[in-house]
mmCIF file of C-alpha atoms in Angstrom:
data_model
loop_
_atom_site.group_PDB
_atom_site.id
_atom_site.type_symbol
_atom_site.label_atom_id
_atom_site.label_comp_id
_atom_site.label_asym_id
_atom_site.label_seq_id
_atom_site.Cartn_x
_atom_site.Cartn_y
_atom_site.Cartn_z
ATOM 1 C CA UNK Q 3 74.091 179.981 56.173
ATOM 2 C CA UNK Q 4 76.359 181.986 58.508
ATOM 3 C CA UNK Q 5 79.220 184.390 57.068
ATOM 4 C CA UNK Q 6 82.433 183.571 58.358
ATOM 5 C CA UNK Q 7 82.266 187.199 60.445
ATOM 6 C CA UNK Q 8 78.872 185.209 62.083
ATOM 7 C CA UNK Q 9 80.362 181.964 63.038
ATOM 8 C CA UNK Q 10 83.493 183.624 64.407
ATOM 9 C CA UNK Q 11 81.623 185.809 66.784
ATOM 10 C CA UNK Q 12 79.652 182.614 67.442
ATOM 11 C CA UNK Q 13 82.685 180.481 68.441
ATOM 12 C CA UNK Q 14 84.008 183.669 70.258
ATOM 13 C CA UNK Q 15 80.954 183.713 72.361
ATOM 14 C CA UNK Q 16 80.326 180.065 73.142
ATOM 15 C CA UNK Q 17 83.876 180.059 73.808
ATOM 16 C CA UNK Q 18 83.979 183.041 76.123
ATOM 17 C CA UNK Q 19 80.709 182.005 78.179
ATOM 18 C CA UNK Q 20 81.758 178.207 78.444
ATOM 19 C CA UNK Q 21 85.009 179.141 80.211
ATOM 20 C CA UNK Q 22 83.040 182.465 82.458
ATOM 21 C CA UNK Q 23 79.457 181.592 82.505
ATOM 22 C CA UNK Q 24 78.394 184.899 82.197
ATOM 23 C CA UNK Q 25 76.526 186.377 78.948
ATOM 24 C CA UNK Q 26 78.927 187.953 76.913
ATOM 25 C CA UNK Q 27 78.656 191.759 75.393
ATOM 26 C CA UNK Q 28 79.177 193.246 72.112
ATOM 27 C CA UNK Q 29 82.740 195.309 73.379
ATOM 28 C CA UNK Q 30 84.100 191.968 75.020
ATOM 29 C CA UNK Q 31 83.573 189.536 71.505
ATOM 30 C CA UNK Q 32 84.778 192.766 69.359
ATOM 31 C CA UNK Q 33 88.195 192.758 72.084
ATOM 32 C CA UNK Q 34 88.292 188.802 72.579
ATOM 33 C CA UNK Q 35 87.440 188.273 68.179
ATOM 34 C CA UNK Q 36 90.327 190.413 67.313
ATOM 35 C CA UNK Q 37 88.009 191.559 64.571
ATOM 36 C CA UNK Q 38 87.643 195.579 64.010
ATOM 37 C CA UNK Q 39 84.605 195.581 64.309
ATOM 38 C CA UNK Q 40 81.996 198.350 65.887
ATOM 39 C CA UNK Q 41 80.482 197.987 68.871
ATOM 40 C CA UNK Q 42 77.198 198.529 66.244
ATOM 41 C CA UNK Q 43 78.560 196.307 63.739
ATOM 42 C CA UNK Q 44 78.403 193.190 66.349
ATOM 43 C CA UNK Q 45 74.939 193.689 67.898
ATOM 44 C CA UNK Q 46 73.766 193.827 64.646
ATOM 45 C CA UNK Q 47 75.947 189.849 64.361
ATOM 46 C CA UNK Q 48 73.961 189.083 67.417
ATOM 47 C CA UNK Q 49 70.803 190.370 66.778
ATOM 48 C CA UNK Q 50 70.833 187.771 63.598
ATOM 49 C CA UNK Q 51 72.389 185.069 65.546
ATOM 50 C CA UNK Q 52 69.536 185.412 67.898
ATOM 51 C CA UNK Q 53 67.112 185.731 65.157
ATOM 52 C CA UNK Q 54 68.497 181.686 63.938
ATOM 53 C CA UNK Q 55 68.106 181.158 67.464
ATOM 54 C CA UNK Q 56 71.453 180.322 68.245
ATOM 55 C CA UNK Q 57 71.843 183.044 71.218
ATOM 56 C CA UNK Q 58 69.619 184.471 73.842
ATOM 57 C CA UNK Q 59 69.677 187.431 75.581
ATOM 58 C CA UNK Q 60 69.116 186.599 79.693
ATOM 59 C CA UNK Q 61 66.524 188.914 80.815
ATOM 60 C CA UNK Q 62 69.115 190.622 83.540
ATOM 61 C CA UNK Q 63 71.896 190.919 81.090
ATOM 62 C CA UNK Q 64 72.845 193.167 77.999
ATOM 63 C CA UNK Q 65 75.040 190.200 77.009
ATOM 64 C CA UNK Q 66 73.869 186.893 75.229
ATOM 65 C CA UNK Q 67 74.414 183.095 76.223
ATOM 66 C CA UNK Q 68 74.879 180.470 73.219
ATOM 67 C CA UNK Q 69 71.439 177.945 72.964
ATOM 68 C CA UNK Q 70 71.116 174.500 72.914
ATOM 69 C CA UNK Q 71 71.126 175.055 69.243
ATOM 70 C CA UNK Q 72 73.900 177.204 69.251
ATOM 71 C CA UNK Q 73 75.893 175.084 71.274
ATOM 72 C CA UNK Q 74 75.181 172.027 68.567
ATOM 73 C CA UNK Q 75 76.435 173.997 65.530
ATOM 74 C CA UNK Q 76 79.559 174.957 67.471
ATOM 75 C CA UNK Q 77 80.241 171.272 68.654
ATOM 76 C CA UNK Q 78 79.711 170.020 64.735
ATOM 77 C CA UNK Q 79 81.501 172.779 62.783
ATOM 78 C CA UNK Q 80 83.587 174.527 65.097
ATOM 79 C CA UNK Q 81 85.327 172.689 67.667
ATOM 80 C CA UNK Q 82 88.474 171.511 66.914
ATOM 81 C CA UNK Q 83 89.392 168.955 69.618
ATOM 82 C CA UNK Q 84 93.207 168.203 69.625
ATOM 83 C CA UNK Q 85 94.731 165.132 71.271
ATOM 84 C CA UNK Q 86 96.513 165.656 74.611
ATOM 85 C CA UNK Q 87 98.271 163.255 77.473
ATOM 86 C CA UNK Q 88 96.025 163.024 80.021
ATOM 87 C CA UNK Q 89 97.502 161.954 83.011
ATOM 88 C CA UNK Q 90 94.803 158.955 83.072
ATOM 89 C CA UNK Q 91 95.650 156.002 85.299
ATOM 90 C CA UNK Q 92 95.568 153.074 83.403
ATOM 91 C CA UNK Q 93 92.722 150.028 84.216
ATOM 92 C CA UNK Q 94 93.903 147.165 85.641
ATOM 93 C CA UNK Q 95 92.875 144.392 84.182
ATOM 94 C CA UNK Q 96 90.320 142.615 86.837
ATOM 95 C CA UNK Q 97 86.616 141.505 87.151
ATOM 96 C CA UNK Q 98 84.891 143.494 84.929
ATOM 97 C CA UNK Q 99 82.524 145.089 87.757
ATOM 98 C CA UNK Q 100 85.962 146.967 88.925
ATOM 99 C CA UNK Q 101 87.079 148.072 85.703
ATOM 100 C CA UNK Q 102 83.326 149.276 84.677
ATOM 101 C CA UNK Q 103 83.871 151.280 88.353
ATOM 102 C CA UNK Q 104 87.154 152.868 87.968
ATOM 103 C CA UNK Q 105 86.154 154.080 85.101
ATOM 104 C CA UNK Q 106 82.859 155.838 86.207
ATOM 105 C CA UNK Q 107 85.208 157.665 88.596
ATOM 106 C CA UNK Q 108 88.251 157.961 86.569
ATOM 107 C CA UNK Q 109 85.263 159.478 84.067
ATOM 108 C CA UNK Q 110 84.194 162.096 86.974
ATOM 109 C CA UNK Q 111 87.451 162.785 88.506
ATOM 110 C CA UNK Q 112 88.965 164.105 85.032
ATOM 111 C CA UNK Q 113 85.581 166.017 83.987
ATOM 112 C CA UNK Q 114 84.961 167.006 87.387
ATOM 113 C CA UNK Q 115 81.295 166.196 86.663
ATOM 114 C CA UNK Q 116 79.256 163.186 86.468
ATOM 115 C CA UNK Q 117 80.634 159.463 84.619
ATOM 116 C CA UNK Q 118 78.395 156.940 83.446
ATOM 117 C CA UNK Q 119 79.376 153.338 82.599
ATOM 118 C CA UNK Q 120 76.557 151.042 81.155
ATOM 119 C CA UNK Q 121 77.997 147.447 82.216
ATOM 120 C CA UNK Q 122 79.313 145.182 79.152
ATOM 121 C CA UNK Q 123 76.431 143.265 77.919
ATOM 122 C CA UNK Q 124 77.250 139.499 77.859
ATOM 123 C CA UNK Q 125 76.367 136.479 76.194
ATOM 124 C CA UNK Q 126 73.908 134.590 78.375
ATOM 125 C CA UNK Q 127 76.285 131.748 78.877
ATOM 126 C CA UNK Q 128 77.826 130.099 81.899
ATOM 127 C CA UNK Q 129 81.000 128.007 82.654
ATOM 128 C CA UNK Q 130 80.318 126.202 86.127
ATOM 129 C CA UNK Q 131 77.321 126.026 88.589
ATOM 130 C CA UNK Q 132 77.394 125.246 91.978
ATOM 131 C CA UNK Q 133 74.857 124.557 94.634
ATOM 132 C CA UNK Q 134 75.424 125.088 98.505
ATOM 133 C CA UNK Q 135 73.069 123.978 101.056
ATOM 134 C CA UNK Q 136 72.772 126.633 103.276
ATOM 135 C CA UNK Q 137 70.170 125.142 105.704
ATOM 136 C CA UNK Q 138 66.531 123.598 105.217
ATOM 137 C CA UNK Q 139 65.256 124.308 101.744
ATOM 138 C CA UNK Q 140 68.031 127.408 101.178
ATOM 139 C CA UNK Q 141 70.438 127.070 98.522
ATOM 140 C CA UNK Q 142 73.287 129.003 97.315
ATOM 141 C CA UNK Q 143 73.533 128.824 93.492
ATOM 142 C CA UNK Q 144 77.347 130.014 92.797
ATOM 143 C CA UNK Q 145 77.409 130.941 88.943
ATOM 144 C CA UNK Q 146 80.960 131.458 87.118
ATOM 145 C CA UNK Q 147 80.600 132.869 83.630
ATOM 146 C CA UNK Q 148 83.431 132.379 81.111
ATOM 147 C CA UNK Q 149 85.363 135.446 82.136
ATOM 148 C CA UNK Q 150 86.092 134.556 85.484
ATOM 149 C CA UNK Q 151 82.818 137.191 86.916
ATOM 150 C CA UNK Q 152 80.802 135.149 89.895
ATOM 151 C CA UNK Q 153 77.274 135.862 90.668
ATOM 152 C CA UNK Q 154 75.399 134.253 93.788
ATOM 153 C CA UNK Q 155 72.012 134.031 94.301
ATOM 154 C CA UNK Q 156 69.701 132.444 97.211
ATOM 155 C CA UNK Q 157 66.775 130.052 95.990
ATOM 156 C CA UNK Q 158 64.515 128.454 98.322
ATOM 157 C CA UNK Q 159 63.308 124.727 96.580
ATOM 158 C CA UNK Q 160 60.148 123.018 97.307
ATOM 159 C CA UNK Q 161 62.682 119.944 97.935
ATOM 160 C CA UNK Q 162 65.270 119.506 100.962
ATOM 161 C CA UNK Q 163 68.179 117.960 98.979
ATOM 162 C CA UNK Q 164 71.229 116.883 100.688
ATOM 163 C CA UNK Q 165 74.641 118.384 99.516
ATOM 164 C CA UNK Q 166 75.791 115.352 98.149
ATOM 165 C CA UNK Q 167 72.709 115.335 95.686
ATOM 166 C CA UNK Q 168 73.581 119.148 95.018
ATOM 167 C CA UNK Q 169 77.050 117.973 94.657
ATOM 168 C CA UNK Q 170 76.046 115.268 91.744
ATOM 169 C CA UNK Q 171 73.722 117.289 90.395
ATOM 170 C CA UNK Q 172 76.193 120.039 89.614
ATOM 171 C CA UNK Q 173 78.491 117.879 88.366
ATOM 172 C CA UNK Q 174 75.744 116.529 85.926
ATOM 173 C CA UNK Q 175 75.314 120.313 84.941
ATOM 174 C CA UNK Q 176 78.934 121.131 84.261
ATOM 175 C CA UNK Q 177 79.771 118.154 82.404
ATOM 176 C CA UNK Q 178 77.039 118.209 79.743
ATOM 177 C CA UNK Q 179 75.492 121.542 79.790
ATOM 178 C CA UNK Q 180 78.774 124.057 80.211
ATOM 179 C CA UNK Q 181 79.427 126.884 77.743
ATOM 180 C CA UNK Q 182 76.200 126.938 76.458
ATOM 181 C CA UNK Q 183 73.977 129.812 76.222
ATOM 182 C CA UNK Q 184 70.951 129.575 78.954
ATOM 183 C CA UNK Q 185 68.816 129.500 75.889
ATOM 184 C CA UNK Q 186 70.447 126.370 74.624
ATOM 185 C CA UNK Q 187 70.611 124.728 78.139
ATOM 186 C CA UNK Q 188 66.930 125.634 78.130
ATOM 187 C CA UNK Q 189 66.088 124.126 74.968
ATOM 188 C CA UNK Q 190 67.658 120.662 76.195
ATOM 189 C CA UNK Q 191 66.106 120.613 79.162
ATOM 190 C CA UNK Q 192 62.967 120.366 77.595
ATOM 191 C CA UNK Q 193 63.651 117.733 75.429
ATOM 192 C CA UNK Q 194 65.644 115.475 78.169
ATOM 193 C CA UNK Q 195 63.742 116.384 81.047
ATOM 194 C CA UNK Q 196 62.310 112.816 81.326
ATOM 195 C CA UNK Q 197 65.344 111.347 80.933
ATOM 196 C CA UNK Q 198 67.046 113.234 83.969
ATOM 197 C CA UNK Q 199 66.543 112.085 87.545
ATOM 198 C CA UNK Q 200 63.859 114.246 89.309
ATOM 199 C CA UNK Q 201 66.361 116.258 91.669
ATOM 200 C CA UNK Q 202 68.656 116.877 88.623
ATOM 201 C CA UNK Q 203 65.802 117.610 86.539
ATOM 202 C CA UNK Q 204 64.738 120.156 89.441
ATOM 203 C CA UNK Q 205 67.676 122.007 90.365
ATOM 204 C CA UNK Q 206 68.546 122.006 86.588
ATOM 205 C CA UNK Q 207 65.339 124.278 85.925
ATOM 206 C CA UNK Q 208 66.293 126.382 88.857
ATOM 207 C CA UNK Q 209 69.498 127.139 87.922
ATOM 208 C CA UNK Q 210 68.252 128.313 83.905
ATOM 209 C CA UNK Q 211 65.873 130.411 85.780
ATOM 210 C CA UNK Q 212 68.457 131.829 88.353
ATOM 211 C CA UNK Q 213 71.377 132.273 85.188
ATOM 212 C CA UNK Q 214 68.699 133.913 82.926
ATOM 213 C CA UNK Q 215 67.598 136.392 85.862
ATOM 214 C CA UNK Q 216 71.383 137.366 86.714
ATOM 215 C CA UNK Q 217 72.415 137.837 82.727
ATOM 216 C CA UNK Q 218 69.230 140.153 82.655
ATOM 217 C CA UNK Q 219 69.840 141.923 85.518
ATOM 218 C CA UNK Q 220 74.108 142.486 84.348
ATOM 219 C CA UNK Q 221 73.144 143.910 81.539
ATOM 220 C CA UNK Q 222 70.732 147.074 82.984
ATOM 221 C CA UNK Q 223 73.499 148.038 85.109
ATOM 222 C CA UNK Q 224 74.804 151.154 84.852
ATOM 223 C CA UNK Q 225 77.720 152.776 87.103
ATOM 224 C CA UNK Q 226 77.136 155.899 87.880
ATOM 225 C CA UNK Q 227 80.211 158.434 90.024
ATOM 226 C CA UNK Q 228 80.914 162.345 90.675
ATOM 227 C CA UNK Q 229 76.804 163.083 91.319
ATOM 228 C CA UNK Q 230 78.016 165.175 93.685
ATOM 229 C CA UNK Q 231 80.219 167.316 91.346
ATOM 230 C CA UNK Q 232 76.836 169.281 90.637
ATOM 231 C CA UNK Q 233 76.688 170.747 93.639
ATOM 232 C CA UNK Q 234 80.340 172.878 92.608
ATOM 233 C CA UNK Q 235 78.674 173.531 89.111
ATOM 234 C CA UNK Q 236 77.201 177.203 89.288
ATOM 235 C CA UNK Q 237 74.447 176.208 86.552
ATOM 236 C CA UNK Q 238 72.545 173.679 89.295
ATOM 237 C CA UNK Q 239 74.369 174.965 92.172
ATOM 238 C CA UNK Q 240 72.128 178.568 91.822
ATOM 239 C CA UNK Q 241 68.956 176.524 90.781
ATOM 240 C CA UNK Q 242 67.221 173.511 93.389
ATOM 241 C CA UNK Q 243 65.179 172.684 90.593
ATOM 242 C CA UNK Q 244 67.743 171.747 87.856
ATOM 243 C CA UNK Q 245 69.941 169.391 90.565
ATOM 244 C CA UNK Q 246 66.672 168.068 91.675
ATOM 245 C CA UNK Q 247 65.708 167.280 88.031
ATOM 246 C CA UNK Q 248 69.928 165.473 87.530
ATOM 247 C CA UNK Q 249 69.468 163.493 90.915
ATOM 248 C CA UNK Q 250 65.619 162.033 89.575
ATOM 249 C CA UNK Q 251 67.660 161.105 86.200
ATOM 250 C CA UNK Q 252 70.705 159.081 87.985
ATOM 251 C CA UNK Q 253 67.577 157.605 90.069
ATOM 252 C CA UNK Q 254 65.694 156.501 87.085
ATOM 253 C CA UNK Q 255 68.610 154.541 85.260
ATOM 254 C CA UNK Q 256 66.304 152.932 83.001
ATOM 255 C CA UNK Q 257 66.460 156.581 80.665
ATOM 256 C CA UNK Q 258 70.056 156.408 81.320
ATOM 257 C CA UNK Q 259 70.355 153.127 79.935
ATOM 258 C CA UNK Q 260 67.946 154.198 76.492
ATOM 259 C CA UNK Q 261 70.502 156.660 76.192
ATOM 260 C CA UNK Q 262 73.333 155.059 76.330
ATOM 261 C CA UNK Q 263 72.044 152.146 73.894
ATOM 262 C CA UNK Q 264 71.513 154.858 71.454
ATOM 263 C CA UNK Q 265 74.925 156.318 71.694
ATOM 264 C CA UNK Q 266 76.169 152.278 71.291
ATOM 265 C CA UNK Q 267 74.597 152.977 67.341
ATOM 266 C CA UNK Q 268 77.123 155.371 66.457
ATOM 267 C CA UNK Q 269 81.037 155.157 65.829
ATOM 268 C CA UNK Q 270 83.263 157.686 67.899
ATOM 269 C CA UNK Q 271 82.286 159.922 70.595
ATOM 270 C CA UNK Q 272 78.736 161.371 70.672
ATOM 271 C CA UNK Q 273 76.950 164.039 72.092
ATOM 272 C CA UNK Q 274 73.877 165.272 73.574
ATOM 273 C CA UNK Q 275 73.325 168.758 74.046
ATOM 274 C CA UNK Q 276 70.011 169.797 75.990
ATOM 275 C CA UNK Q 277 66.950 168.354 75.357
ATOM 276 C CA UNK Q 278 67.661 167.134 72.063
ATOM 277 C CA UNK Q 279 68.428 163.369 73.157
ATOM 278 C CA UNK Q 280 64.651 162.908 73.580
ATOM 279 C CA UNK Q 281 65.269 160.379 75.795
ATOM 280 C CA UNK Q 282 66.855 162.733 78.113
ATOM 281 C CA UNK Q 283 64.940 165.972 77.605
ATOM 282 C CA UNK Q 284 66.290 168.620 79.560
ATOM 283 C CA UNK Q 285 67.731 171.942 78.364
ATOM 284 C CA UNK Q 286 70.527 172.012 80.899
ATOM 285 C CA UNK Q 287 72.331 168.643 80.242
ATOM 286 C CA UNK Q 288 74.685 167.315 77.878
ATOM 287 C CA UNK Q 289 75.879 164.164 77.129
ATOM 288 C CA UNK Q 290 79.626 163.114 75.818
ATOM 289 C CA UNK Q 291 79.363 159.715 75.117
ATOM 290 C CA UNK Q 292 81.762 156.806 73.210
ATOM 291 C CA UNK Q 293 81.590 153.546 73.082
ATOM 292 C CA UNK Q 294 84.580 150.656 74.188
ATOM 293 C CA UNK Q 295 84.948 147.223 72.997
ATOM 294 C CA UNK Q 296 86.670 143.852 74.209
ATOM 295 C CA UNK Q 297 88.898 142.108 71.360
ATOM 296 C CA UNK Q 298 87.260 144.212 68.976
ATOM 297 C CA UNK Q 299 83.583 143.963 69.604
ATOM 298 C CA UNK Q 300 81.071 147.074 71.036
ATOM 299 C CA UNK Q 301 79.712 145.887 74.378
ATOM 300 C CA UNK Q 302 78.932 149.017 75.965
ATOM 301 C CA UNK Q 303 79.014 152.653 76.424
ATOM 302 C CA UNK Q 304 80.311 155.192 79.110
ATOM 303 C CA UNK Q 305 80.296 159.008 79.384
ATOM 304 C CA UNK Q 306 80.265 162.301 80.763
ATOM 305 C CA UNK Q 307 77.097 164.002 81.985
ATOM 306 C CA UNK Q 308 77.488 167.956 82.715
ATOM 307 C CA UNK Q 309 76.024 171.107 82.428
ATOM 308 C CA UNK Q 310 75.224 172.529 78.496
ATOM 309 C CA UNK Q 311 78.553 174.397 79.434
ATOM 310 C CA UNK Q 312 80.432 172.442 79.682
ATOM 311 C CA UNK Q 313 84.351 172.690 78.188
ATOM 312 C CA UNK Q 314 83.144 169.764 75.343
ATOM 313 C CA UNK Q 315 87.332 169.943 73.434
ATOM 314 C CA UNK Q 316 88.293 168.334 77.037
ATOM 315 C CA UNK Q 317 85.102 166.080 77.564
ATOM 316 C CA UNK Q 318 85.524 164.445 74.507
ATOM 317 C CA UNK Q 319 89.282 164.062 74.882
ATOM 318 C CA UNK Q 320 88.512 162.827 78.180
ATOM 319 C CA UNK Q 321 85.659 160.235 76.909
ATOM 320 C CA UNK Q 322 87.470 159.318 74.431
ATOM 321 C CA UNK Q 323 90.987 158.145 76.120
ATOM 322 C CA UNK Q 324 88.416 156.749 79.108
ATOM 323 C CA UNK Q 325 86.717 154.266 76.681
ATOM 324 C CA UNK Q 326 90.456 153.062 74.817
ATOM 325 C CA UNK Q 327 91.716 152.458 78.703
ATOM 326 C CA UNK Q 328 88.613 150.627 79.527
ATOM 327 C CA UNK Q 329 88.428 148.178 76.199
ATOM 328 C CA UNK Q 330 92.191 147.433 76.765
ATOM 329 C CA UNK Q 331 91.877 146.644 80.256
ATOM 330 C CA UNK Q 332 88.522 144.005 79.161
ATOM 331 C CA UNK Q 333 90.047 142.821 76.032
ATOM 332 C CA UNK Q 334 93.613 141.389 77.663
ATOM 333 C CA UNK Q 335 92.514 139.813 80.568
ATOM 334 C CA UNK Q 336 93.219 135.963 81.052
#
């Protein structure tokens, strides 16, 4: 356990190099600590700090940077993160695609580093299909889900129906099968497919296969803004390799996505620091991370990546006002 003389000089220093980036010395955390202190007195602090592995001394420096470690026990016993007025646009209500992307950027813009939004993960259910001949064997399949969002997708059946058959058929779909989940519509279909007319029966099965592929495919999303931002950060800006390791993780969204389903688990805003996500194991990230909700209920999670320094009193203020803006805007629209 740390003396209260330990963690001071602790917060003092993560403090200190979070706001300068540069290792800090034993005179500047005896000045900035305002405790008397010897010069002798604190590199004997920091020579147990770094002993716990908290600290590190850079090779080119007398001074010492906080670890991934260190930076954890500040975040969960030192920071005290107090509650200030952003001057955060609020999120129009709208389709939920352009809410999910204002607030990826409205994310970057007031962290000045990267936002992440994972899309809000929906129940696989639809409210109206529609089919659209667009010329020989090309439909359009036009499918509204019961909050207004539209998704259209091109299938190419073995059949040439005319678009009054689409027409019926759709019409067949809406009035019996409509605010049902595609498993339930699936379900059905098995047991009435002899019932059905053949191009009903037909276009019915494509249009469970087309729904089920465009609920899957809404709920890997994630929106991602401010990539660029890294190239201002000094951390990545003096190193290829770290950006080059950021860009391959925004490429690969599938770890994002891991990530951000484990950060759904927990209540509040969460974070990441270094390599200690496992899912997202490198030493110079972290991850602030909360979840939002529409009319009360967790469907999905957005954050802040950055560098380990990172200012995290802001990027959880900031995280945490993004995700209240973003389940207001879902939860009241009509």
């Amino acid at each position: 356990m740390l003396d209260d003389r330990a963690k001071l000089l602790l917060k003092t220093l993560v403090e200190r190099y979070i706001a300068e980036g540069q290792p800090v010395g034993s005179r500047t955390l005896s000045r900035a600590s305002g405790l008397e202190l010897s010069p002798a007195t604190i590199r004997n602090v920091m020579s147990d700090l770094e002993g716990l592995g908290l600290i590190a001394s850079p090779h080119t420096s007398a001074g010492r940077i906080p670890t991934a470690r260190g930076y954890r026990l500040f975040v969960d016993t030192m920071l005290t993160a107090q509650r200030e007025q952003f001057a955060a646009p609020s999120l129009p209500p709208d389709q939920p695609q352009k809410v999910i992307a204002n607030a990826a950027h409205l994310l970057s813009n007031l962290s000045q580093f990267v936002g992440v939004v994972m899309a809000p993960r929906r129940a696989s259910v639809f409210r109206q299909i529609e089919f659209l001949r667009l010329s020989d064997r090309r439909l359009l399949v036009i499918i509204v889900a019961p909050d207004g969002d539209v998704q259209n997708r091109v299938i190419f059946p073995e059949v040439d129906y005319s678009q009054s058959q689409l027409v019926e058929a759709s019409n067949y779909i809406n009035a019996h099968f409509a605010g049902l989940s595609i498993e339930q519509v699936r379900d059905r279909l098995q047991s009435e497919m002899e019932q059905l007319r053949g191009e009903i029966a037909a276009l019915m099965q494509a249009a469970v296969q087309v729904s089920s592929e465009v609920m899957t495919e809404a709920q890997d999303e994630v929106v991602i803004a401010g990539e660029r931002n890294l190239f201002s950060v000094t951390d990545f800006s003096s190193d290829m390799s770290h950006l080059r390791r950021a860009f391959e993780l925004f490429e690969q969204k599938a770890q994002l996505l891991r990530l951000l389903d484990v950060s759904s688990q927990a209540e509040g805003v969460r974070i990441f620091i270094g390599g200690e996500s496992q899912v997202v194991p490198f030493d110079d990230l972290s991850i602030v991370s909360a979840n939002y909700e529409v009319d009360g209920e967790v469907v999905g999670t957005l954050g802040v990546i950055g560098p380990t320094r990172m200012p995290y009193e802001r990027m959880i203020q900031i995280v945490d006002i993004t995700s209240k803006l973003v389940s207001n805007a879902l939860s009241h629209r009509k």
